[in-house]
């Protein structure tokens, strides 16, 4: 790369910074960003093309002379010449034979949060190095991304797609022609992560990316040979969600975007080849917006849920074409939603509906939406909510099975076809849970995914014609099942008499009678989320170092019925934390853990629970690790993403409402930042700088307050991450530092002093 020195120092200083603009190509606006810096008197620049998924492209030439700027990226045949006029660049963008006018405006490139609080990489490495021992497995063994993963059949079964990681930890998307074994790299992952991908039809893939974890997802499409790549939603600050894949219309999918108003989403039909977009319905009432849309297999909007007064939901249904009528007036706590239309009947209004209107636990019904009545109850469970089913498009939409989550995942076959398939799979793999990861349209090939508490995951293919199972890929072959720890389901009573469920992962030392250190790991959410049985890389890493892991599905967790869920409303940081503490006492009473060596760790709400635990029960935990956690409920409510704002009243019903005097006092009591003086034990804080849900200020507040008290608080921030780390190198660095932190403050009883020196 050849860099040229600026000929005018003052102009060089003015031109440095971030410049944004758009070029118009055949009616499509393409955003471009230039980042210009000056080091040692020399100008250098990089270019971002968000619509092409390209960021940080180094430019070969950067010259500023007499207010004239020249930028070149020779490899791509790109050149930009412009006149510098205060905070504007007016010029021409050249690429190939094109000459396009391009005006750029200066945009301040700011670093979120207070970088002065962030612990240096050198200090974090020193912390990581405290994790010493003759361990069979490294942190990378648990948290390096699999070499290949996310396998998918093309609808016709002629191709298989998958992600594969290169030597730079980039996870590209490949397509393999099954008949010839020819492999093509279809999507190249560059600076930004590919957040998800799938088959749109037999010839084209779709995928989504955001920028640095900001959750403004953009949709892209590409042919299976890697050609005709196109950004379908090139809109800055707009989030896209895929609603329907439209099997019956292979060139279109239905998406939702908050394009017209950042607070609300509207549905669009988008052509995945041309990018043509058609808005299907308007969502214009910001005070009472539509919160969800229901489409049928042909892409017709059949119903939608509309928020009323912030906390009620009116469910509209089209009894006649285009004539939407309210058929249900619901409170937001009610469950009534369409899982699938029953296309096997002559009545187009028959649907499978999940509802808790007549019961505590959600149940599945066959429902006549036009008549607004239950035809019959189809499936329920006395202990758990049920909400999953599978139908066969190939076999005239025959119902294949129900499934639900109890202590483990449970599949209940219904059709004769699926009963036979289920029996084959269970007989072949008796000691593992399975799921159908994918199947072809003709149901002649299946992808079977196997997992257990000791197995990360293995893919098998099943060929129906040959009746043959074939090992396709072991995601983590380096982790041997016999070396992994057991995850046990536990049940106990809370101090006020509720039945609480959860899991404990026990290292082998605990099984031999030794009392081991414990890491309490409250889940995120918190509402409607639950911990599950299966392979947990965190718990297995902790077990490899001799630590047990406790996961409690405290009140407000999902899957256990409406009464249990609602018993946790207005109890976050209070009775919900009591349940966690009662679970801790339960496992101590079983003789598994050393009560003097207990840590608390969690992410999001789990991070909040860490901070709340250290303030609510200061002597209970030896240390804590807060990962993207809320520290101040007041500021948390004020910094939520715009598309959460229509749900603010609901959030306040779940958490607390500061406009109610009594609840405002509770908010102060349970917001850790106001209870700093109660913290006695060491704390490690981790944050993604671009987090749109839990703003970096939440972590900055707690670190700053504790540092002012003289606490030694390691603080890891990653500026290319959001709400949780998505990049392998960042995850590995975090867990290495975390294990060093535990080695310092948990492995030995006497090393839990939080103050410097």
XYZ file of C-alpha atoms in Angstrom, residues 38-727:
690
model
C -3.293 11.141 9.880
C -0.320 9.496 11.558
C 3.187 10.970 11.578
C 2.270 13.581 8.980
C 0.934 10.957 6.554
C -2.688 10.576 5.510
C -4.233 7.105 5.264
C -7.797 6.049 4.560
C -10.148 3.093 4.472
C -13.475 2.676 2.701
C -16.716 1.022 3.788
C -19.384 -0.108 1.340
C -22.162 -1.299 3.702
C -24.420 -2.508 0.897
C -21.602 -4.768 -0.321
C -20.815 -5.984 3.184
C -17.323 -4.495 2.891
C -15.689 -2.480 5.665
C -12.167 -1.279 6.358
C -10.887 -1.594 2.767
C -7.442 0.096 2.723
C -7.041 2.761 0.041
C -3.800 2.955 -1.957
C -3.715 6.683 -2.568
C -4.655 9.528 -0.224
C -3.586 12.963 -1.479
C -4.772 16.376 -0.339
C -3.353 19.334 -2.286
C -4.824 22.837 -2.505
C -8.157 21.685 -1.094
C -8.385 18.884 -3.689
C -8.698 15.352 -2.300
C -7.839 12.236 -4.291
C -8.590 8.719 -3.019
C -7.869 5.502 -4.924
C -8.554 1.804 -4.429
C -6.717 0.418 -7.449
C -7.618 -3.229 -7.004
C -11.310 -2.389 -7.507
C -10.691 0.341 -10.073
C -12.149 2.968 -7.739
C -11.165 6.620 -7.602
C -12.719 9.623 -5.881
C -11.705 13.249 -6.484
C -13.368 16.055 -4.575
C -13.069 19.634 -3.398
C -12.876 20.097 0.358
C -15.366 22.739 1.545
C -15.496 22.889 5.365
C -17.525 19.804 6.356
C -18.364 18.739 2.804
C -16.619 16.997 -0.070
C -18.027 17.735 -3.535
C -16.669 15.537 -6.270
C -16.862 12.590 -8.655
C -16.738 8.857 -7.946
C -15.152 6.715 -10.669
C -15.441 2.942 -11.029
C -14.812 1.229 -14.321
C -16.630 3.240 -16.985
C -18.876 4.986 -14.483
C -18.518 8.620 -13.427
C -20.976 9.483 -10.676
C -21.457 12.668 -8.658
C -20.773 12.059 -4.963
C -21.160 14.527 -2.143
C -19.809 13.478 1.253
C -20.602 15.010 4.615
C -18.404 14.829 7.659
C -19.659 12.589 10.427
C -18.024 12.455 13.799
C -16.724 8.974 14.527
C -17.168 8.653 18.266
C -16.244 5.843 20.605
C -19.163 4.739 22.790
C -18.770 5.003 26.534
C -15.740 6.173 28.489
C -12.609 4.501 27.064
C -10.544 5.690 30.028
C -12.344 3.143 32.216
C -11.414 0.163 30.027
C -8.737 -2.209 31.303
C -5.719 -2.483 28.987
C -5.173 -5.606 26.923
C -1.891 -6.150 28.759
C -3.676 -6.264 32.119
C -6.388 -8.560 30.777
C -3.747 -10.970 29.465
C -2.102 -10.967 32.902
C -5.479 -11.860 34.397
C -5.957 -14.647 31.846
C -2.554 -16.117 32.695
C -3.715 -16.851 36.248
C -5.694 -19.808 34.864
C -2.870 -22.284 35.306
C -3.125 -26.034 35.515
C -2.611 -29.294 33.720
C -5.940 -29.111 31.917
C -6.846 -31.529 29.167
C -8.883 -28.913 27.301
C -8.192 -25.241 26.586
C -10.671 -22.375 26.436
C -10.397 -22.553 22.636
C -11.524 -26.178 22.709
C -14.882 -25.027 24.084
C -15.336 -21.657 22.376
C -13.553 -21.766 19.039
C -16.250 -21.944 16.368
C -16.560 -25.357 14.716
C -14.576 -25.764 11.528
C -17.896 -26.269 9.740
C -21.490 -25.831 10.892
C -25.052 -24.795 9.947
C -25.638 -27.456 7.305
C -28.717 -27.046 5.087
C -30.176 -28.908 2.101
C -31.345 -27.028 -0.945
C -35.124 -27.558 -1.261
C -34.609 -30.105 -4.075
C -31.798 -31.884 -2.212
C -29.235 -31.457 -5.000
C -27.013 -29.182 -2.951
C -25.910 -28.764 0.628
C -24.806 -25.461 2.129
C -22.712 -24.895 5.247
C -20.439 -22.454 7.011
C -16.718 -23.166 7.061
C -14.059 -21.303 9.018
C -10.757 -20.230 7.474
C -7.368 -19.592 9.105
C -8.412 -16.009 9.920
C -11.525 -17.187 11.793
C -13.825 -15.907 9.065
C -16.886 -18.115 8.537
C -17.737 -18.235 4.837
C -20.784 -19.902 3.284
C -20.142 -22.781 0.873
C -22.427 -24.783 -1.407
C -21.626 -28.390 -2.306
C -23.222 -30.165 -5.257
C -24.017 -33.579 -3.800
C -23.774 -35.571 -7.043
C -20.319 -34.247 -8.009
C -18.870 -33.065 -4.650
C -18.094 -29.726 -6.340
C -17.750 -27.015 -3.672
C -18.226 -23.269 -4.264
C -17.604 -20.460 -1.796
C -20.766 -18.457 -2.235
C -20.588 -15.822 0.512
C -17.340 -14.400 1.837
C -17.413 -13.145 5.405
C -15.294 -10.034 5.791
C -15.180 -7.608 8.711
C -18.866 -7.940 9.615
C -20.317 -11.245 10.745
C -22.887 -13.165 8.735
C -25.576 -13.337 11.427
C -27.741 -15.907 9.664
C -28.407 -17.458 6.264
C -30.761 -19.854 4.505
C -32.084 -21.144 1.188
C -34.658 -18.903 -0.460
C -35.138 -21.320 -3.377
C -33.070 -23.888 -5.271
C -30.893 -21.235 -6.886
C -30.508 -18.462 -4.346
C -29.439 -17.936 -0.732
C -30.362 -15.078 1.581
C -28.371 -13.852 4.578
C -28.332 -11.034 7.119
C -25.597 -8.841 8.584
C -25.469 -5.891 10.951
C -22.605 -3.568 11.831
C -20.541 -4.311 14.908
C -23.437 -5.922 16.749
C -25.791 -2.922 16.505
C -28.700 -5.228 15.452
C -29.650 -3.082 12.456
C -29.894 -6.197 10.281
C -29.648 -5.847 6.494
C -30.809 -8.535 4.063
C -28.678 -9.826 1.164
C -29.170 -12.437 -1.561
C -26.767 -14.324 -3.824
C -26.853 -17.113 -6.413
C -25.495 -20.517 -5.447
C -22.478 -19.974 -7.719
C -21.638 -16.739 -5.883
C -22.895 -14.409 -8.625
C -25.617 -11.750 -8.588
C -24.955 -10.726 -5.010
C -27.345 -7.977 -3.961
C -28.161 -6.046 -0.833
C -31.943 -6.108 -0.699
C -32.422 -3.611 2.148
C -29.726 -0.901 1.827
C -31.287 1.356 4.436
C -29.212 2.956 7.191
C -30.488 2.467 10.741
C -33.208 0.045 9.633
C -33.707 -3.478 10.995
C -35.099 -6.261 8.819
C -36.776 -9.480 9.996
C -37.783 -12.392 7.760
C -41.441 -13.279 8.321
C -42.252 -15.854 5.609
C -40.169 -17.782 3.071
C -43.092 -18.387 0.637
C -42.490 -21.895 -0.679
C -45.238 -21.297 -3.230
C -43.532 -18.172 -4.653
C -39.832 -18.894 -4.908
C -38.686 -15.435 -6.011
C -40.227 -13.605 -3.064
C -40.100 -13.571 0.707
C -41.999 -11.474 3.227
C -40.022 -9.306 5.600
C -40.727 -6.606 8.150
C -38.780 -3.348 8.512
C -38.904 -0.248 10.670
C -38.083 1.816 7.578
C -40.822 4.440 7.860
C -40.670 4.801 11.624
C -37.887 3.416 13.805
C -40.392 2.450 16.521
C -42.655 0.186 14.471
C -42.338 -2.559 11.849
C -44.312 -2.945 8.638
C -44.508 -5.942 6.253
C -43.038 -5.960 2.746
C -42.900 -8.454 -0.086
C -39.410 -8.401 -1.578
C -38.119 -9.938 -4.784
C -34.881 -11.720 -3.892
C -33.571 -11.409 -7.467
C -34.384 -7.830 -8.431
C -34.718 -6.314 -4.948
C -38.125 -4.850 -5.837
C -40.034 -4.113 -2.633
C -43.779 -3.785 -2.158
C -45.260 -2.648 1.147
C -48.116 -4.974 2.101
C -49.732 -3.132 4.989
C -49.372 0.156 6.837
C -48.627 0.407 10.535
C -49.152 4.098 11.138
C -50.593 4.361 14.652
C -47.449 4.799 16.743
C -49.452 4.983 19.965
C -51.263 1.703 19.206
C -49.009 -0.103 16.712
C -49.305 -3.526 15.146
C -47.042 -5.912 17.056
C -47.198 -9.030 14.871
C -48.438 -10.239 11.477
C -49.845 -13.614 10.393
C -49.475 -14.669 6.754
C -50.605 -17.861 5.058
C -48.479 -20.017 2.757
C -49.489 -17.955 -0.282
C -48.318 -14.697 1.282
C -51.754 -13.335 2.163
C -51.988 -11.287 5.353
C -54.649 -13.115 7.360
C -54.383 -11.417 10.725
C -52.415 -9.153 13.027
C -52.144 -8.152 16.662
C -52.571 -4.462 17.480
C -51.482 -2.956 20.781
C -54.147 -0.921 22.570
C -53.327 1.462 25.427
C -49.818 0.012 25.663
C -50.809 -3.182 27.484
C -53.739 -4.746 25.594
C -53.679 -6.522 22.255
C -56.571 -6.713 19.810
C -56.274 -9.645 17.421
C -57.663 -8.809 13.978
C -58.565 -11.534 11.503
C -59.729 -11.334 7.876
C -62.958 -13.327 7.871
C -63.404 -12.046 4.339
C -60.609 -10.930 2.002
C -59.153 -7.644 3.213
C -61.837 -7.121 5.860
C -60.050 -7.358 9.201
C -62.207 -7.654 12.304
C -61.334 -7.951 15.977
C -61.953 -11.530 17.082
C -60.036 -11.382 20.376
C -59.514 -8.598 22.892
C -56.510 -9.732 24.884
C -54.303 -8.528 27.664
C -50.609 -8.709 26.737
C -50.250 -11.522 29.295
C -52.707 -13.689 27.345
C -51.479 -16.205 24.816
C -53.476 -16.673 21.624
C -51.486 -17.124 18.441
C -51.690 -19.018 15.183
C -49.006 -21.684 14.815
C -50.089 -22.767 11.349
C -53.163 -22.880 9.183
C -54.586 -26.372 8.732
C -54.342 -26.735 4.970
C -55.504 -30.360 5.173
C -59.135 -29.285 5.704
C -61.651 -27.709 3.317
C -62.282 -24.793 5.662
C -59.622 -22.101 4.959
C -60.191 -20.657 8.441
C -59.103 -23.762 10.365
C -55.827 -23.234 12.191
C -53.605 -24.696 14.870
C -53.667 -22.203 17.719
C -51.689 -22.074 20.965
C -53.631 -20.515 23.826
C -53.707 -20.149 27.601
C -57.113 -18.435 27.691
C -58.755 -21.493 29.231
C -55.836 -22.879 31.236
C -52.686 -22.023 33.149
C -50.454 -23.933 30.737
C -50.449 -23.075 27.042
C -52.239 -25.730 24.986
C -52.712 -26.441 21.284
C -56.177 -26.338 19.721
C -57.723 -26.797 16.320
C -59.608 -23.521 15.925
C -62.130 -22.062 13.490
C -60.979 -18.438 13.210
C -64.007 -17.246 11.235
C -66.456 -18.673 13.770
C -64.060 -17.738 16.612
C -64.460 -21.073 18.355
C -62.486 -24.123 19.414
C -63.047 -27.175 17.243
C -61.116 -29.412 19.630
C -58.197 -29.466 22.020
C -55.326 -31.332 20.418
C -52.416 -31.404 22.855
C -51.520 -30.324 26.380
C -49.285 -31.189 29.316
C -50.063 -30.816 33.020
C -46.629 -29.440 33.951
C -45.350 -27.513 30.947
C -46.481 -25.125 28.235
C -46.763 -26.741 24.797
C -46.432 -24.726 21.626
C -44.607 -26.669 18.903
C -45.817 -28.851 16.069
C -44.684 -30.040 12.645
C -46.710 -30.662 9.501
C -45.739 -32.217 6.175
C -46.172 -30.044 3.088
C -45.255 -33.065 0.942
C -48.042 -35.215 2.408
C -50.869 -32.711 2.146
C -50.007 -30.940 5.412
C -50.439 -34.030 7.530
C -49.696 -33.397 11.209
C -46.451 -35.210 12.122
C -45.665 -34.474 15.767
C -45.987 -32.278 18.826
C -42.977 -31.241 20.873
C -42.417 -29.403 24.124
C -39.700 -28.753 26.647
C -39.890 -30.384 30.051
C -36.755 -31.394 31.892
C -35.570 -32.312 28.395
C -37.052 -31.837 24.923
C -39.902 -34.241 24.220
C -41.199 -35.263 20.770
C -44.655 -36.876 20.560
C -45.220 -38.486 17.122
C -48.709 -38.229 15.612
C -48.730 -39.462 12.000
C -47.988 -43.076 11.123
C -45.203 -41.845 8.832
C -43.472 -39.919 11.592
C -43.982 -42.635 14.195
C -41.903 -44.948 11.981
C -39.219 -42.315 11.407
C -39.086 -41.423 15.095
C -38.718 -45.093 16.040
C -35.810 -45.510 13.581
C -33.965 -42.441 14.907
C -34.452 -43.288 18.592
C -33.358 -46.891 18.025
C -30.247 -45.735 16.155
C -29.287 -43.049 18.704
C -30.811 -44.141 22.027
C -28.645 -42.019 24.344
C -29.066 -38.658 22.648
C -31.703 -36.055 21.941
C -32.416 -35.448 18.286
C -33.994 -32.756 16.177
C -34.755 -32.499 12.479
C -32.328 -29.805 11.343
C -33.596 -29.879 7.765
C -35.360 -31.973 5.151
C -35.865 -31.762 1.404
C -39.198 -30.791 -0.126
C -39.684 -34.382 -1.261
C -38.814 -35.689 2.232
C -36.324 -38.093 0.687
C -33.391 -36.736 2.709
C -33.214 -35.591 6.334
C -30.576 -33.847 8.414
C -30.604 -35.224 11.951
C -28.899 -33.207 14.699
C -27.856 -35.128 17.817
C -26.948 -33.604 21.167
C -26.746 -34.420 24.874
C -25.386 -32.830 28.005
C -21.983 -34.280 27.037
C -22.126 -33.960 23.234
C -21.882 -30.523 21.588
C -23.540 -31.716 18.401
C -23.266 -34.185 15.525
C -25.036 -34.098 12.148
C -26.243 -37.278 10.444
C -27.918 -37.475 7.073
C -30.716 -39.974 6.537
C -31.581 -41.220 3.057
C -35.162 -42.501 3.005
C -34.801 -44.607 -0.148
C -31.739 -46.518 1.062
C -32.863 -46.355 4.715
C -29.305 -45.338 5.618
C -27.937 -43.020 8.297
C -24.586 -41.453 7.461
C -22.316 -39.433 9.754
C -22.016 -36.001 8.209
C -20.121 -33.868 10.716
C -19.071 -33.757 14.365
C -19.036 -30.087 15.339
C -16.579 -30.453 18.223
C -14.607 -33.690 17.728
C -11.905 -32.500 20.135
C -14.325 -32.703 23.093
C -14.708 -36.352 24.101
C -18.044 -37.292 25.635
C -16.477 -39.386 28.394
C -14.531 -36.344 29.591
C -17.544 -34.061 29.831
C -19.515 -33.322 33.002
C -23.051 -34.453 33.777
C -25.928 -31.949 33.771
C -28.678 -32.959 36.223
C -32.209 -31.630 36.454
C -33.099 -30.440 39.966
C -36.380 -29.446 41.642
C -36.797 -27.659 44.963
C -39.215 -25.462 46.916
C -38.738 -21.717 47.199
C -38.964 -20.059 50.599
C -42.575 -19.085 49.851
C -43.580 -22.516 48.580
C -43.219 -22.364 44.789
C -41.849 -25.396 42.952
C -38.685 -24.297 41.148
C -36.808 -26.238 38.473
C -33.248 -25.938 37.293
C -30.021 -27.740 36.423
C -26.645 -28.376 37.988
C -23.551 -29.401 36.063
C -21.214 -31.350 38.312
C -17.493 -31.926 37.776
C -16.268 -35.434 38.477
C -14.731 -34.340 41.798
C -18.232 -33.578 43.083
C -19.464 -37.024 42.075
C -16.708 -38.582 44.147
C -17.835 -36.731 47.277
C -15.633 -33.624 47.201
C -17.280 -30.256 47.849
C -16.388 -28.076 44.868
C -16.585 -24.354 44.070
C -19.810 -23.284 42.352
C -20.725 -20.727 39.707
C -24.340 -19.565 39.922
C -25.517 -18.619 36.413
C -28.901 -16.804 36.262
C -30.324 -16.627 32.735
C -31.085 -13.541 30.664
C -34.456 -12.199 29.621
C -35.740 -12.526 32.225
C -39.397 -13.032 31.248
C -40.318 -16.073 29.207
C -36.724 -17.320 28.961
C -35.532 -20.543 30.587
C -32.428 -22.655 30.925
C -32.473 -26.030 29.189
C -30.854 -29.448 29.385
C -28.130 -30.023 26.828
C -24.513 -29.267 26.054
C -23.486 -25.980 27.658
C -19.944 -24.884 26.682
C -19.713 -22.493 29.634
C -20.703 -25.101 32.195
C -18.358 -27.661 30.627
C -15.443 -25.207 30.674
C -16.159 -24.420 34.321
C -16.372 -28.143 35.133
C -13.003 -28.756 33.461
C -11.514 -26.366 36.048
C -13.313 -28.079 38.917
C -16.296 -25.712 39.247
C -19.948 -26.776 39.335
C -22.575 -24.611 37.570
C -26.075 -23.911 38.904
C -28.856 -22.696 36.580
C -32.183 -21.859 38.210
C -35.405 -21.318 36.275
C -36.615 -18.747 38.789
C -40.136 -17.307 38.802
C -40.786 -15.320 35.595
C -39.028 -18.033 33.547
C -40.962 -19.369 30.557
C -42.390 -22.803 29.884
C -43.944 -23.483 33.292
C -47.321 -21.832 32.819
C -48.856 -18.409 33.130
C -49.119 -18.314 36.931
C -45.425 -19.102 37.372
C -44.439 -16.521 34.757
C -46.566 -13.763 36.266
C -45.424 -14.529 39.816
C -42.134 -12.931 38.806
C -43.577 -9.642 37.533
C -42.504 -6.711 39.735
C -40.181 -9.188 41.488
C -37.019 -8.782 39.426
C -34.159 -8.344 41.856
C -36.415 -9.438 44.731
C -38.290 -12.759 44.842
C -36.683 -13.798 41.541
C -33.313 -13.434 43.293
C -34.698 -15.259 46.349
C -35.332 -18.253 44.080
C -31.706 -18.195 42.921
C -30.520 -18.060 46.531
C -32.878 -20.919 47.488
C -31.454 -22.984 44.623
C -27.975 -22.294 45.928
C -28.982 -23.443 49.406
C -30.515 -26.587 47.899
C -27.287 -27.661 46.154
C -25.262 -26.806 49.272
C -27.585 -29.068 51.274
C -26.960 -31.907 48.808
C -23.283 -31.809 49.801
C -22.032 -30.990 46.292
C -20.531 -27.524 46.766
C -18.343 -25.486 49.112
C -20.572 -22.685 50.427
C -17.565 -20.404 50.937
C -16.509 -20.592 47.283
C -19.532 -19.517 45.261
C -19.359 -17.079 42.334
C -22.224 -15.517 40.387
C -22.005 -14.925 36.623
C -24.528 -13.976 33.960
C -25.310 -11.988 30.824
C -27.977 -9.331 30.163
C -30.562 -9.835 32.938
C -28.112 -12.421 34.247
C -25.509 -9.639 34.438
C -28.001 -7.537 36.366
C -28.558 -10.514 38.700
C -24.796 -10.603 39.336
C -24.766 -6.972 40.441
C -27.974 -7.408 42.410
C -26.627 -10.536 44.080
C -23.470 -8.727 45.196
C -25.587 -5.925 46.700
C -28.576 -7.925 48.017
C -26.531 -10.643 49.714
C -22.984 -9.211 49.973
C -21.558 -12.149 51.919
C -23.084 -14.930 49.833
C -20.785 -14.789 46.824
C -16.991 -14.803 46.656
C -16.956 -12.829 43.377
C -19.027 -11.954 40.313
C -18.776 -11.580 36.536
C -21.215 -9.121 34.925
C -21.616 -9.572 31.151
C -23.639 -6.802 29.403
C -25.752 -6.380 32.540
C -28.125 -3.630 33.682
C -26.832 -1.614 36.650
C -29.447 1.160 36.779
C -33.070 0.386 35.943
C -33.868 4.084 35.486
C -31.251 4.623 32.762
C -31.938 1.186 31.267
C -35.553 2.240 30.618
C -34.397 5.501 29.008
C -31.884 3.937 26.599
C -33.916 1.067 25.129
C -33.896 0.761 21.301
C -36.608 2.795 19.536
C -38.402 -0.380 18.405
C -38.885 -1.352 22.068
C -40.630 1.918 22.926
C -44.141 0.765 21.915
C -43.708 -1.947 24.559
C -42.517 0.384 27.328
C -45.742 0.043 29.336
C -45.401 -3.731 29.158
C -41.742 -3.518 30.195
C -42.834 -1.415 33.159
C -45.436 -4.043 34.111
C -42.705 -6.672 34.062
C -40.006 -4.593 35.759
C -41.134 -1.444 37.594
C -42.791 1.924 36.858
C -40.979 4.973 38.199
C -44.174 7.040 37.857
C -45.607 5.032 40.770
C -43.987 6.378 43.922
C -43.779 3.015 45.688
C -42.228 1.338 42.660
C -39.768 4.187 42.177
C -38.424 3.451 45.655
C -38.182 -0.248 44.779
C -36.263 0.655 41.615
C -33.705 2.491 43.723
C -33.498 -0.446 46.101
C -32.906 -3.019 43.358
C -30.738 -0.880 41.034
C -27.182 -1.931 41.955
C -25.676 1.468 41.110
C -27.519 2.940 44.116
C -26.271 0.157 46.408
C -22.554 0.361 45.641
C -21.586 0.626 49.304
C -22.904 -2.904 49.895
C -20.531 -4.550 47.423
C -17.688 -6.294 49.220
C -16.459 -8.837 46.704
C -14.434 -8.691 43.465
C -16.221 -7.956 40.194
C -15.243 -8.411 36.527
C -17.324 -6.452 33.968
C -17.644 -7.245 30.227
C -19.453 -5.081 27.658
C -20.034 -4.746 23.912
C -19.690 -1.084 22.967
C -22.457 -1.156 20.320
C -25.049 -2.887 22.517
C -28.487 -1.462 21.560
C -30.315 -3.187 24.428
C -28.080 -2.603 27.443
C -26.239 0.629 26.725
C -22.528 0.716 27.573
C -23.348 3.414 30.122
C -24.853 0.653 32.305
C -21.423 -0.936 32.677
C -19.531 2.364 32.787
C -21.657 3.489 35.736
C -20.858 0.487 37.909
C -17.147 0.417 37.018
C -16.704 4.131 37.681
C -18.536 3.977 41.013
C -16.529 0.985 42.252
C -13.226 2.402 41.044
C -13.962 5.576 43.012
C -14.240 3.356 46.093
C -10.807 1.938 45.375
C -11.993 -1.385 43.964
C -9.881 -3.223 41.404
C -12.536 -3.885 38.729
C -11.238 -5.434 35.478
C -13.331 -4.017 32.622
C -13.291 -5.618 29.161
C -14.933 -3.694 26.308
C -15.015 -4.754 22.681
C -15.790 -1.992 20.189
C -16.914 -4.349 17.421
C -19.558 -6.125 19.502
C -23.107 -5.581 20.729
C -25.352 -7.460 23.161
C -23.068 -10.449 23.607
C -19.896 -11.271 21.731
C -20.316 -12.754 18.264
C -16.678 -12.889 17.156
